[in-house]
Structure formats: C-alpha cells, structure tokens
Short mmCIF file of C-alpha atoms in Angstrom, two decimals:
data_model
loop_
_atom_site.label_atom_id
_atom_site.label_comp_id
_atom_site.label_asym_id
_atom_site.label_seq_id
_atom_site.Cartn_x
_atom_site.Cartn_y
_atom_site.Cartn_z
CA MET S 1 74.88 90.50 111.25
CA SER S 2 74.41 86.32 110.47
CA SER S 3 72.08 86.27 108.02
CA GLY S 4 72.56 85.02 103.50
CA GLY S 5 70.89 87.21 101.11
CA SER S 6 71.89 90.01 98.49
CA SER S 7 72.77 93.55 98.79
CA ARG S 8 70.86 96.17 97.73
CA SER S 9 72.47 99.33 97.52
CA ASN S 10 72.26 100.47 93.38
CA SER S 11 76.63 100.12 93.69
CA PRO S 12 77.16 97.37 91.20
CA SER S 13 80.29 95.92 93.44
CA SER S 14 77.07 95.66 96.00
CA LYS S 15 74.87 93.42 93.79
CA THR S 16 77.22 90.48 95.25
CA VAL S 17 75.94 86.98 96.71
CA TRP S 18 77.21 86.77 100.25
CA SER S 19 77.08 83.23 101.94
CA PRO S 20 76.61 82.60 105.31
CA LYS S 21 80.36 81.52 105.40
CA GLU S 22 80.98 84.48 104.14
CA ASN S 23 78.92 86.51 106.26
CA LYS S 24 81.09 84.94 108.82
CA MET S 25 84.29 85.78 107.64
CA PHE S 26 83.21 89.23 107.40
CA GLU S 27 82.20 89.59 111.04
CA ASP S 28 84.68 87.86 112.47
CA ALA S 29 87.68 90.45 110.51
CA LEU S 30 84.87 93.53 111.84
CA ALA S 31 85.11 92.08 114.95
CA TYR S 32 89.17 91.32 115.22
CA TYR S 33 90.14 94.70 113.44
CA GLY S 34 87.54 97.53 114.78
CA LEU S 35 85.72 99.71 113.03
CA SER S 36 88.52 102.90 113.41
CA SER S 37 91.47 100.71 111.67
CA PRO S 38 92.87 102.17 108.75
CA ASN S 39 92.02 100.62 105.75
CA LEU S 40 89.56 98.31 107.41
CA TRP S 41 88.56 97.63 103.90
CA ASP S 42 91.39 96.13 102.52
CA LYS S 43 92.01 94.26 105.40
CA VAL S 44 89.22 92.64 105.59
CA ALA S 45 88.27 91.64 102.36
CA SER S 46 92.00 90.42 102.38
CA ALA S 47 91.42 88.43 106.00
CA MET S 48 88.42 86.60 103.72
CA GLY S 49 90.94 85.85 101.55
CA GLY S 50 90.13 87.80 98.50
CA CYS S 51 86.77 86.35 97.44
CA LYS S 52 85.35 90.01 97.67
CA SER S 53 86.60 93.00 96.74
CA ALA S 54 87.45 96.08 99.25
CA GLU S 55 84.56 97.47 97.32
CA GLU S 56 82.48 94.68 98.20
CA VAL S 57 83.23 94.95 101.82
CA ARG S 58 81.92 98.46 102.01
CA CYS S 59 79.13 97.97 100.44
CA HIS S 60 78.05 95.36 102.14
CA PHE S 61 78.27 96.65 105.59
CA GLN S 62 76.55 100.15 104.52
CA ASP S 63 73.77 97.93 103.29
CA LEU S 64 73.78 96.31 106.60
CA GLU S 65 73.72 99.15 108.77
CA ASP S 66 71.16 100.98 106.89
CA ASP S 67 69.61 97.42 107.15
CA VAL S 68 69.80 98.17 110.99
CA LYS S 69 68.58 102.14 110.78
CA LEU S 70 65.33 101.39 109.27
CA ILE S 71 64.78 98.81 111.75
CA GLU S 72 65.32 100.80 114.76
CA ALA S 73 63.62 103.77 113.64
CA GLY S 74 60.64 101.18 113.36
CA ARG S 75 59.97 100.93 109.53
CA VAL S 76 60.99 97.70 109.21
CA GLY S 77 58.51 95.53 111.10
CA TYR S 78 59.65 92.10 112.25
CA PRO S 79 59.94 88.31 110.97
CA LYS S 80 57.20 86.50 111.71
CA TYR S 81 59.05 82.84 112.02
CA LYS S 82 57.81 79.52 112.48
CA THR S 83 58.00 77.80 116.08
CA GLN S 84 58.69 74.31 117.25
CA GLY S 85 57.98 73.05 119.90
CA PHE S 86 56.45 74.68 123.31
CA TRP S 87 55.85 77.99 121.73
CA THR S 88 53.49 76.20 119.41
#
C-alpha cells in the first residue's frame, strides 16, 4: 500500500495528493488501530497529525480498496518495471 499519487474518487475530499510520508503514516495508523476500531477515520486522521481530514482518510482507503478489487479481478495488468542487474 505504499504508493504516492492522488486519489481517483469523485468526492472532492479525495482529490488531494498523498505524499509517500503521508501514505506511511496512514498505513501505520491503520495497522495500529485495526479496521474494526470505532471512529477509525478520526483516529487515523489524528494519528497523521491532522494533515488529512477524517473524510480524506476514508476516501483514500476506499480508493485503495477499489484498486485492490480491480487487481484481484484481473482488470488491471501488472506494471512493467525496469529492472537492473541479473535479470536484464
């Protein structure tokens, strides 16, 4: 889940760009609190120091969850990475 970029949902709150550092804070907070935690999005936003709102956090999670579903359904191809070293 550690990828930068912008969210793609139609919600205005999800149009913000997430830096690698913000993504890491997001992931760490999700791991710490767990998905079943009450008021999860508020807790994650707070753990991120308030740089994102609870609504932005919720939308970001939804966008990532949607991406995973597309990948698992085979609707998104694997990226072609440039490799170095032994395999090139």
